[in-house]
Coordinates of C-alpha atoms in Angstrom, one line a residue:
X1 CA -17.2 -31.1 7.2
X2 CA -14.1 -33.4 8.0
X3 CA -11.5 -33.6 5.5
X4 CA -8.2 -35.5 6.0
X5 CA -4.9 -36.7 4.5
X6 CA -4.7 -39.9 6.5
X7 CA -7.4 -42.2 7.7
X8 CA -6.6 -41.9 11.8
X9 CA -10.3 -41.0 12.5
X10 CA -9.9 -41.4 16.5
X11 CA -8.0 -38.4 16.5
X12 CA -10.5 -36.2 15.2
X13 CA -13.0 -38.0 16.8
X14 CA -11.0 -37.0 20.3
X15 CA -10.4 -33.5 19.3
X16 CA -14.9 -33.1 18.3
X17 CA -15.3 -34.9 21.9
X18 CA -13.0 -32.3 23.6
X19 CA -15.2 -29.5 22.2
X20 CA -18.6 -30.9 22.7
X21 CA -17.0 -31.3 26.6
X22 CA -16.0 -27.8 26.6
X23 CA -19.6 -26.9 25.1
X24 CA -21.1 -28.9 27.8
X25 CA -18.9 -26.8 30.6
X26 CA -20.2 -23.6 29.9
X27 CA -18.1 -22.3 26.5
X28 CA -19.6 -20.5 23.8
X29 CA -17.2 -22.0 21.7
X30 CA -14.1 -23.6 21.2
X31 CA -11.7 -25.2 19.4
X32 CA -8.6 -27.6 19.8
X33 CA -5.4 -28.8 18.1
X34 CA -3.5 -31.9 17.8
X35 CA 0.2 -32.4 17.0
X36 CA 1.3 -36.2 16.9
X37 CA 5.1 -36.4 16.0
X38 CA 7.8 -39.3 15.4
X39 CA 11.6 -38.4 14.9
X40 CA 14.7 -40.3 14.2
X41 CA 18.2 -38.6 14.3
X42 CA 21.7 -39.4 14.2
X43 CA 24.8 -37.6 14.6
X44 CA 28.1 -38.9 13.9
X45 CA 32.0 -37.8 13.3
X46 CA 34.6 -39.0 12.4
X47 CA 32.7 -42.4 11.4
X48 CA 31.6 -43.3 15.2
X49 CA 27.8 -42.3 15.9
X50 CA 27.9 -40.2 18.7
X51 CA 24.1 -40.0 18.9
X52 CA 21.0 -42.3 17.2
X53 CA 17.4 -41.1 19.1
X54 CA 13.8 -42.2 17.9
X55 CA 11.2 -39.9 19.4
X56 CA 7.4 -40.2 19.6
X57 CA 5.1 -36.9 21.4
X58 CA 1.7 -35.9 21.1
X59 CA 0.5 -32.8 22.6
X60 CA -3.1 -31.2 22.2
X61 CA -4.4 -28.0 22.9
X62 CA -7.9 -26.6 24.2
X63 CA -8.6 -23.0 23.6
X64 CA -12.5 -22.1 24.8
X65 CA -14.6 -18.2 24.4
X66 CA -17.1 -17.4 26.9
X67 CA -18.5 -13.8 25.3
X68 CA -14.7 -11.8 24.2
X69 CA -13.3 -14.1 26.8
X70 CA -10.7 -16.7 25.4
X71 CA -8.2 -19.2 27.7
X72 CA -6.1 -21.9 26.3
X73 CA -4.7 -25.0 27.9
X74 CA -2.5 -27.7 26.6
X75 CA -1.7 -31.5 27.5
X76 CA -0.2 -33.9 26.7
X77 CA -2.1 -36.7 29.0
X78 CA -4.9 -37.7 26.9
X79 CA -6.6 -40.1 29.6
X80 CA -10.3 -39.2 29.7
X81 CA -10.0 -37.9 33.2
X82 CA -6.8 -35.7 32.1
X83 CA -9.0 -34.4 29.2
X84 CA -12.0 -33.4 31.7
X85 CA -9.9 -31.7 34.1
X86 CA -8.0 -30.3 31.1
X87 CA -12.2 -28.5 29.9
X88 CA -12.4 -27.9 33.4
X89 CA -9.3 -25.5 33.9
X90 CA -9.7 -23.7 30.5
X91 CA -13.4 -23.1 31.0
X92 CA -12.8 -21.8 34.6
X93 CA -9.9 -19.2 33.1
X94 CA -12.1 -18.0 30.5
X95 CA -14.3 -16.8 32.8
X96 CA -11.9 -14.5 34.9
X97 CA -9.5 -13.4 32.4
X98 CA -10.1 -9.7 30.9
X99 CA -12.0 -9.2 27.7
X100 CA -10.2 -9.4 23.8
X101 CA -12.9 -7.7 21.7
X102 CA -10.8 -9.4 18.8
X103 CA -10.9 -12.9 19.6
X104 CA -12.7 -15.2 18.3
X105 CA -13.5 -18.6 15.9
X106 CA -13.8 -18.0 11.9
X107 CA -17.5 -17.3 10.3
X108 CA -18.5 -20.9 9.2
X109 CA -18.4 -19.3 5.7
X110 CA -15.0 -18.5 6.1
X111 CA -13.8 -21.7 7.1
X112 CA -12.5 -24.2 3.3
X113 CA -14.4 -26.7 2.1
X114 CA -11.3 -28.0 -0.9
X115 CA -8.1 -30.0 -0.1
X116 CA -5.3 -29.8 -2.2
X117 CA -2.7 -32.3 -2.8
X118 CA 0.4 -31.1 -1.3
X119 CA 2.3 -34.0 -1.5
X120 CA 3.9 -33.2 2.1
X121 CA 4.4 -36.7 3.8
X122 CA 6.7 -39.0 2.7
X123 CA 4.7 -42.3 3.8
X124 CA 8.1 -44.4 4.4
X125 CA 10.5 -44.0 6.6
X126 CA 14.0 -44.4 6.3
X127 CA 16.1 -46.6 8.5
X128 CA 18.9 -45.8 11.4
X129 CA 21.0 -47.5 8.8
X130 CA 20.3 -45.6 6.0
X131 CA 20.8 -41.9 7.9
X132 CA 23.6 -43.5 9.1
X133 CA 24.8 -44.4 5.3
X134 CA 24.2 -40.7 4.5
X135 CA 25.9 -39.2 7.1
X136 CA 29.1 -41.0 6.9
X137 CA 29.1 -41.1 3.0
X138 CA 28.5 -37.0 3.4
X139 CA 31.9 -36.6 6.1
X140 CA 34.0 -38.9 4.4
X141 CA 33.6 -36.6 1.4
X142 CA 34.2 -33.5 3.2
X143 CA 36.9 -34.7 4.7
X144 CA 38.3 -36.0 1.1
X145 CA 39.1 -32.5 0.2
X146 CA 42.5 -31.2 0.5
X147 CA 43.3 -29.2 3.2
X148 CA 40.5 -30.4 5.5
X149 CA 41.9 -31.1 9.2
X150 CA 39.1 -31.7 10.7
X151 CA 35.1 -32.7 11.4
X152 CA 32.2 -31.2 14.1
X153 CA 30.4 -34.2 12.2
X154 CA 27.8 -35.3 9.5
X155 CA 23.9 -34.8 10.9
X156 CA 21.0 -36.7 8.8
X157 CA 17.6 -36.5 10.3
X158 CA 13.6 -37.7 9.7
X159 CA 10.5 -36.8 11.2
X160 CA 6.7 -37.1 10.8
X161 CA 3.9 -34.8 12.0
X162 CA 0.1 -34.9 12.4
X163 CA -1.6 -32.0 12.4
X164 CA -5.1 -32.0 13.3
X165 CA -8.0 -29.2 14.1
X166 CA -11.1 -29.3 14.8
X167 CA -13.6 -26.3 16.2
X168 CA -17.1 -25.5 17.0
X169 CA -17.8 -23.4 14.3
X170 CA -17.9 -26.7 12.0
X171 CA -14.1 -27.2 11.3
X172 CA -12.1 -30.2 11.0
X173 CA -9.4 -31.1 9.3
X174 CA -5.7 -33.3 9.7
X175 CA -2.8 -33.7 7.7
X176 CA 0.6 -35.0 7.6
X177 CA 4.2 -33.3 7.1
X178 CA 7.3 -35.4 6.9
X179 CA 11.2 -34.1 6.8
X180 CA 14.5 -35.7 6.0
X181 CA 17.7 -33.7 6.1
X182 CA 21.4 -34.1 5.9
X183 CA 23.9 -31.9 6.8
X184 CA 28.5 -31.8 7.2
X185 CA 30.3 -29.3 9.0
X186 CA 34.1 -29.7 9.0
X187 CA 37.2 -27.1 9.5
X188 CA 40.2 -26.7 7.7
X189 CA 43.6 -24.9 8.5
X190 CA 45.7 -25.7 11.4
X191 CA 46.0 -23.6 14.5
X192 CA 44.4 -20.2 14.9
X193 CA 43.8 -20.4 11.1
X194 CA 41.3 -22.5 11.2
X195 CA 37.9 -21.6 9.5
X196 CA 34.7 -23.9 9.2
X197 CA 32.2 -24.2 7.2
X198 CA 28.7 -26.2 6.3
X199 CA 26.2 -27.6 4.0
X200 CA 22.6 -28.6 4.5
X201 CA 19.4 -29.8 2.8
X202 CA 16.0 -31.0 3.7
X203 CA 13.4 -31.8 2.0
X204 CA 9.8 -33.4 2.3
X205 CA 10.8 -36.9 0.4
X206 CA 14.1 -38.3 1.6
X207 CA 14.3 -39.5 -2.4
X208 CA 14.5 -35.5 -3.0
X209 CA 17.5 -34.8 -1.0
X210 CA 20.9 -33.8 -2.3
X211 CA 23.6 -36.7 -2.9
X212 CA 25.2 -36.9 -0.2
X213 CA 28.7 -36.8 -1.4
X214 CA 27.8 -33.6 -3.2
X215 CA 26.9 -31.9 0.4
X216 CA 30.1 -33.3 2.1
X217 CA 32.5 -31.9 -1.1
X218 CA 30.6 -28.6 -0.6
X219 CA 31.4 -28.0 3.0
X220 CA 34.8 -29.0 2.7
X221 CA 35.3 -26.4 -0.3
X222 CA 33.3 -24.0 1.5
X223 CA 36.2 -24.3 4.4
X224 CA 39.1 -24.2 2.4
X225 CA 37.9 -21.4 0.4
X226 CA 37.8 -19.2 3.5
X227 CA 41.2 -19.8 5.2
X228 CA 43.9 -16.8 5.0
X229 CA 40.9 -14.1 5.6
X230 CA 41.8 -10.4 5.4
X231 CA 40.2 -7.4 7.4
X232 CA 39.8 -4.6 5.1
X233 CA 38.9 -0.7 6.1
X234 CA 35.4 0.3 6.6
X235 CA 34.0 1.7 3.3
X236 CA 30.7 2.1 1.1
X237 CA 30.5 -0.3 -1.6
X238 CA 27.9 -2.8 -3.4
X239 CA 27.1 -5.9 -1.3
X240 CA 26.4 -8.7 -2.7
X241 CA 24.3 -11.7 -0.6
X242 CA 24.9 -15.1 -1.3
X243 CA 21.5 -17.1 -1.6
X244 CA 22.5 -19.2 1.5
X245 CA 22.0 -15.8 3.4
X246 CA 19.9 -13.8 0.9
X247 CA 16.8 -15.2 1.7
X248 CA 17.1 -13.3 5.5
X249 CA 16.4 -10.5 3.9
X250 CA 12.9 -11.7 2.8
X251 CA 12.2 -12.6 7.0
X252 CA 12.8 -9.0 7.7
X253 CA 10.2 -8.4 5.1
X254 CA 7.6 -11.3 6.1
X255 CA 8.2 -10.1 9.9
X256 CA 7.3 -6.4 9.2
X257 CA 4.3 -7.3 7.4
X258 CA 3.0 -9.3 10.2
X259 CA -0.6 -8.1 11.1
X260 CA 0.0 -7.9 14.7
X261 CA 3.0 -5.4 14.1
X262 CA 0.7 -3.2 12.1
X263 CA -1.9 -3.2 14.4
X264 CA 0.4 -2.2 17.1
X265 CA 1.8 0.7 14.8
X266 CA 6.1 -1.3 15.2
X267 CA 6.8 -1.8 12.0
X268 CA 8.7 0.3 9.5
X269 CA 6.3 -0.3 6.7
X270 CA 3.2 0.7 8.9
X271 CA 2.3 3.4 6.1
X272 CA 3.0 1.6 3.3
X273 CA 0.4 -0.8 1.9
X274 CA 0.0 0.2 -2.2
X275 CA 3.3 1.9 -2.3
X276 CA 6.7 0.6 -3.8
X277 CA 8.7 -0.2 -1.5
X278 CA 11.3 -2.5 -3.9
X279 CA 12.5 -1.4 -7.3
X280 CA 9.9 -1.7 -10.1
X281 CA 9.8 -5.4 -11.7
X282 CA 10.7 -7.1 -8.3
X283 CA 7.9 -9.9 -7.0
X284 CA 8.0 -11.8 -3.7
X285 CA 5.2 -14.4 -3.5
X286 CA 3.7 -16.6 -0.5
X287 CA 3.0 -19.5 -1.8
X288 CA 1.2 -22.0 0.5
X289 CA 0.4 -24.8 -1.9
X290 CA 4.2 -25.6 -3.9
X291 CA 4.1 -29.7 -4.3
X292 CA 6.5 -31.0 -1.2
X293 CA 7.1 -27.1 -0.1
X294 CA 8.6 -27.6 3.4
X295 CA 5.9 -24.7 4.8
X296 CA 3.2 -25.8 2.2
X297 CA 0.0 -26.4 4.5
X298 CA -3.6 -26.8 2.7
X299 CA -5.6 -24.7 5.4
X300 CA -4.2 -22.1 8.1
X301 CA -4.7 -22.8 12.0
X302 CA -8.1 -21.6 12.1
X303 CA -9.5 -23.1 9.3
X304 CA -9.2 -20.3 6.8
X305 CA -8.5 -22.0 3.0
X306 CA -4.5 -21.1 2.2
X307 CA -3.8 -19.2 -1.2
X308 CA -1.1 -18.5 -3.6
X309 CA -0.3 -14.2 -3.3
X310 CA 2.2 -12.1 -4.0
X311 CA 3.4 -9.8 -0.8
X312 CA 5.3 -7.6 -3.3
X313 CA 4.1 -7.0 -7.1
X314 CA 6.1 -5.2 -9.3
X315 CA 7.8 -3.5 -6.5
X316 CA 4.4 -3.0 -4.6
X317 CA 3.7 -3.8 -1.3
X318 CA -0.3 -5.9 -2.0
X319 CA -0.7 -7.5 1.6
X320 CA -0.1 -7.7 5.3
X321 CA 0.0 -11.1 6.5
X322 CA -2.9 -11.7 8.9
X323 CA -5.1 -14.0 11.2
X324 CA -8.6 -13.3 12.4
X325 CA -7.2 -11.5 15.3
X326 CA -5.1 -8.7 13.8
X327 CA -7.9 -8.4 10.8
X328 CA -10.7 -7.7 13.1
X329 CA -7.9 -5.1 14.6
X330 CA -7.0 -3.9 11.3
X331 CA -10.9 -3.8 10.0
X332 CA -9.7 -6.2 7.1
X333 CA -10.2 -10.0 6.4
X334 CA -8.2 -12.9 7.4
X335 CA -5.2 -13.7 4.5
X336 CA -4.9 -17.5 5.9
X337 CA -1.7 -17.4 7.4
X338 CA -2.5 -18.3 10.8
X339 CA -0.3 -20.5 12.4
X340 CA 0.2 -22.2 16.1
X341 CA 1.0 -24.2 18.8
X342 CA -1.0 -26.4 21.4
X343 CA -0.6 -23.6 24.4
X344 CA -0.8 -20.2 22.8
X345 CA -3.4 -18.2 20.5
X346 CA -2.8 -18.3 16.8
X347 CA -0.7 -15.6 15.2
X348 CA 0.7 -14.8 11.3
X349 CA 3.3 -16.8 9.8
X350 CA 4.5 -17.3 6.3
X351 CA 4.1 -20.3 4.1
X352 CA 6.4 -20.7 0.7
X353 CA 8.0 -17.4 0.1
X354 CA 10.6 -16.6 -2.6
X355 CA 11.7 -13.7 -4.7
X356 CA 11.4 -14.4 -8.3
X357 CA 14.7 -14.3 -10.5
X358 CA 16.0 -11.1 -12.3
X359 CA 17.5 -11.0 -15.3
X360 CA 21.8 -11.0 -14.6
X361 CA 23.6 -14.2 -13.5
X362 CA 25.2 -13.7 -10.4
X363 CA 28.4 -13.7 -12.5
X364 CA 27.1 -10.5 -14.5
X365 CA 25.9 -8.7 -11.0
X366 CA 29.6 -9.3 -9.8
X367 CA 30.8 -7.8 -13.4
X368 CA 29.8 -4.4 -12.5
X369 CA 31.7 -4.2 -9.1
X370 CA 35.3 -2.7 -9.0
X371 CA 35.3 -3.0 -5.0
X372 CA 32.4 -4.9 -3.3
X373 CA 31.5 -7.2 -0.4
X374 CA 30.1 -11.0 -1.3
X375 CA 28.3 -12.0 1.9
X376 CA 27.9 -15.6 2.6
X377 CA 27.5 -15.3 6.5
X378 CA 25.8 -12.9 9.0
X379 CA 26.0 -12.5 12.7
X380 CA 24.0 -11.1 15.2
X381 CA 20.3 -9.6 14.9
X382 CA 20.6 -5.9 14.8
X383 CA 17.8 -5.4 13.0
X384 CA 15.0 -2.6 14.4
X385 CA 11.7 -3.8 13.3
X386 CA 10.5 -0.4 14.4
X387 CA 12.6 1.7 12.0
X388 CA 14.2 -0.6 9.5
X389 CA 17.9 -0.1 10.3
X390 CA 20.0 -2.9 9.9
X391 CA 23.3 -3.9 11.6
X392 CA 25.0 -7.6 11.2
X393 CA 28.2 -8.8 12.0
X394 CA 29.2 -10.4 8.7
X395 CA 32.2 -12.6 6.7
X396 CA 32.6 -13.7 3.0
X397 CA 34.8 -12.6 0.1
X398 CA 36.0 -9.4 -1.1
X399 CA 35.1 -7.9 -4.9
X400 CA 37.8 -6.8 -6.8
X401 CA 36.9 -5.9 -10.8
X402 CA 34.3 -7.7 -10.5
X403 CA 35.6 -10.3 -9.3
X404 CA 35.9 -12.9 -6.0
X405 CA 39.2 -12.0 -4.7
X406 CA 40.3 -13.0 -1.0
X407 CA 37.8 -14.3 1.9
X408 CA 37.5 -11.6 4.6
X409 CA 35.9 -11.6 8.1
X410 CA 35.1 -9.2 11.2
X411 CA 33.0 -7.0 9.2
X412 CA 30.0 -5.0 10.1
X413 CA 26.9 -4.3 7.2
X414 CA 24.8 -1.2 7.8
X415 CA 22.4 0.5 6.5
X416 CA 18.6 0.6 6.8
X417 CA 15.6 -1.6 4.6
X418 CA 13.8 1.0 3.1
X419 CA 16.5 1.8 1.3
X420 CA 18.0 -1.7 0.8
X421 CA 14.7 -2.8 -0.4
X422 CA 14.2 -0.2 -2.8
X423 CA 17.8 -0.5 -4.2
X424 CA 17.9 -4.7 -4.1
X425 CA 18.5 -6.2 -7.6
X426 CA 18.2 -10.1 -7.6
X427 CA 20.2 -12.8 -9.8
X428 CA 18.3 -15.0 -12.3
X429 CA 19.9 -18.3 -9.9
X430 CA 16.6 -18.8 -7.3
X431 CA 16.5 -22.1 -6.4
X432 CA 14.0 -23.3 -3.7
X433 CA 15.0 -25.2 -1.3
X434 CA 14.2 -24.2 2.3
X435 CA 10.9 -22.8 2.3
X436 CA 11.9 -18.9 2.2
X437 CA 14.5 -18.7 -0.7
X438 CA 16.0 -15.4 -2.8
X439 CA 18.4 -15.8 -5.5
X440 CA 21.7 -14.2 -5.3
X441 CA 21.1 -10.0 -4.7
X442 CA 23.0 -7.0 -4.7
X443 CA 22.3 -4.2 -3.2
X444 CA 24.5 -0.9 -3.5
X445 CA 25.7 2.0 -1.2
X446 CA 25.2 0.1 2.1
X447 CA 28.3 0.4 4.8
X448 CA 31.0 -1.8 5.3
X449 CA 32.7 -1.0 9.1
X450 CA 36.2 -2.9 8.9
X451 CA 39.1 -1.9 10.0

């Protein structure tokens, strides 16, 4: 049942031989994935390129089952006698290595028959000349703006991926991801006043990215707009996350969700499948097919078709996020988000995931503050996985009467995310861009340690 994006049939063709070899050796089954990858970035500042590299790799991987037995091997020497001595180590390993009564291929039935279009690979590529266009059009505008002293540089950047699996069970399938990105970072102040500050974007199509003008003004008004910060004394007010950092919020949620933490009994929403665990009218939704998503993919790393869900409906928590593995743990069925590399078992991860808009502009969430934190950068992972409490270093501006008054810095936001979930209210401003993307949210009563 092969189905592919591109019309490179040798590397299927290689993976089907490495499995019939593996069959051949003594496996019960097996399968094996291909990543075959191209890269061209630059970096510059100040107008001088201080780097321009072009990359090509290709690594495959060979995972084999003898009974509840599984061993996986990677290479990235695909000479037929690398390839049989590659069968020959993964089949001896699989037959010494202790039992997994949990591992093992999809059902045939399981395994998707449809491709979607995606639209994920940009067939051209761009030039050095033209990433080299964008990242000095990109500094010289961020060092336009008054007050800007100086650059750590302009970054633009383009790759291309194959992806390809194929498994005894009937599987194949190959398809192809492209990025381009463009990113400025400069400083502004003089002295031990000086604060910096960014802007990025990527996106599948280079045609798709941001001006690059636009991203260089942004970065330089992001700097200047934080010089002269204040320290203020520790308090419990509204915080307010800017979308930039916002969206972290919904990786604390993906990560506790994660089959393999609820099979394992480590994550604070162990008990909580069904219940609310947001405020009512609040949706988050994994959405693996979005045309040019940067994490759309039309099947998971084991075959399993990819869906559109919501992880959080109306509040509700609907789903754990789950591969064969932690299913057959958890007595449930695989959701499709299976995801890996060439030397290590499969394992959950997200695709597309976003909180849907409220109802307020950010503007009208910031009305209803008389003293409140606006958070546009976090530090640090204090986050316990295992009981939800939450501590990050953090900067941004101060709230006062709703609204942005003075930047401050050498803060410290606590609190814990069963509570933060349940009293999170988003803006109407989502915009997706990065692949995991909430709109601008508040959330009151959490702890701000200053001075």
């Amino acid at each position: 049942m092969p189905v592919s994006t591109t019309s490179q049939p040798d590397v299927l063709t290689l993976l089907d031989d490495l499995i019939r070899k593996a069959k051949g050796a003594g496996a019960d089954a097996a399968d094996a994935v291909l990543f075959d990858s191209a890269s061209l970035s630059l970096s510059q500042r100040f107008g001088k390129t201080e780097k321009l590299e072009r990359s090509e790799s290709g690594d495959l991987g060979l995972r084999v089952f003898i009974g509840k037995r599984q061993a996986i091997v990677s290479s990235t020497d695909r000479s037929a006698k690398a390839l049989d001595e590659l069968v020959e180590r993964a089949v001896a390993m699989a037959r010494v290595v202790p039992e997994d009564p949990f591992c093992g291929l999809a059902d045939p039935e399981q395994i998707y028959t449809t491709l979607p279009d995606l639209d994920v690979c940009d067939p051209s590529e761009p030039s050095a000349e033209l990433l080299i266009e964008r990242a000095r059009i990109a500094e010289e505008a961020a060092l336009a703006v008054e007050g800007v002293t100086n650059s750590e540089g302009a970054d633009a950047g383009w790759s291309r991926s194959t992806i390809a699996i194929a498994a005894s069970n009937g599987f194949t399938g190959r398809y192809g991801v492209s990025r381009q990105s463009l990113s400025a970072s400069v400083l502004a102040g003089t002295g031990t006043g000086m604060e910096r500050d960014y802007d990025y974007d990527s996106k599948v199509y280079g045609s798709d990215l941001r001006d690059p003008a636009s991203i260089g003004r942004e970065a330089g008004e992001r700097a200047i707009r934080r010089l002269n910060p204040r320290r203020v004394k520790s308090c419990k007010v509204p915080v307010v996350f800017d979308p930039r950092v916002s969206r972290g919020l919904l990786g604390h949620l993906t990560g506790s969700i994660s089959g393999p933490s609820i099979a394992r009994g480590t994550s604070f929403l162990k008990d909580k499948m069904g219940q609310r665990i947001f405020a009512a009218g609040i949706t988050i939704v994994d959405d693996p097919h979005v045309k040019r998503g940067l994490r759309s993919r039309p099947f998971d790393a084991e075959g399993i078709a990819t869906t559109r869900r919501n992880l959080i409906e109306d509040g509700h928590l609907t789903t754990w996020l789950l591969d064969l593995r932690s299913a057959r743990q958890l007595g449930l069925s695989t959701t499709g988000h299976a995801a890996r590399g060439t030397s290590g078992p499969p394992g959950p991860a997200p695709a597309n995931v976003y909180m849907a808009p409220g109802a307020k502009s950010r503007d009208e969430l910031l009305a209803e503050i008389p003293n409140g934190f606006y958070v546009t950068e976090l530090m640090g992972t204090g986050v316990n996985g295992v009981t939800g409490d939450y501590s990050r270093g953090a900067a941004g501006y101060w709230i006062e009467n709703g609204q942005i008054a003075y930047p401050v810095t050498e803060l410290t936001i606590a609190g814990n995310l069963k509570e933060m979930f349940l009293n999170l209210e988003p803006a109407s401003d989502l915009e997706l861009r990065f692949g995991m993307d909430a709109p601008t949210i508040r959330i009151d009563g959490l702890t701000v340690a200053g001075l």
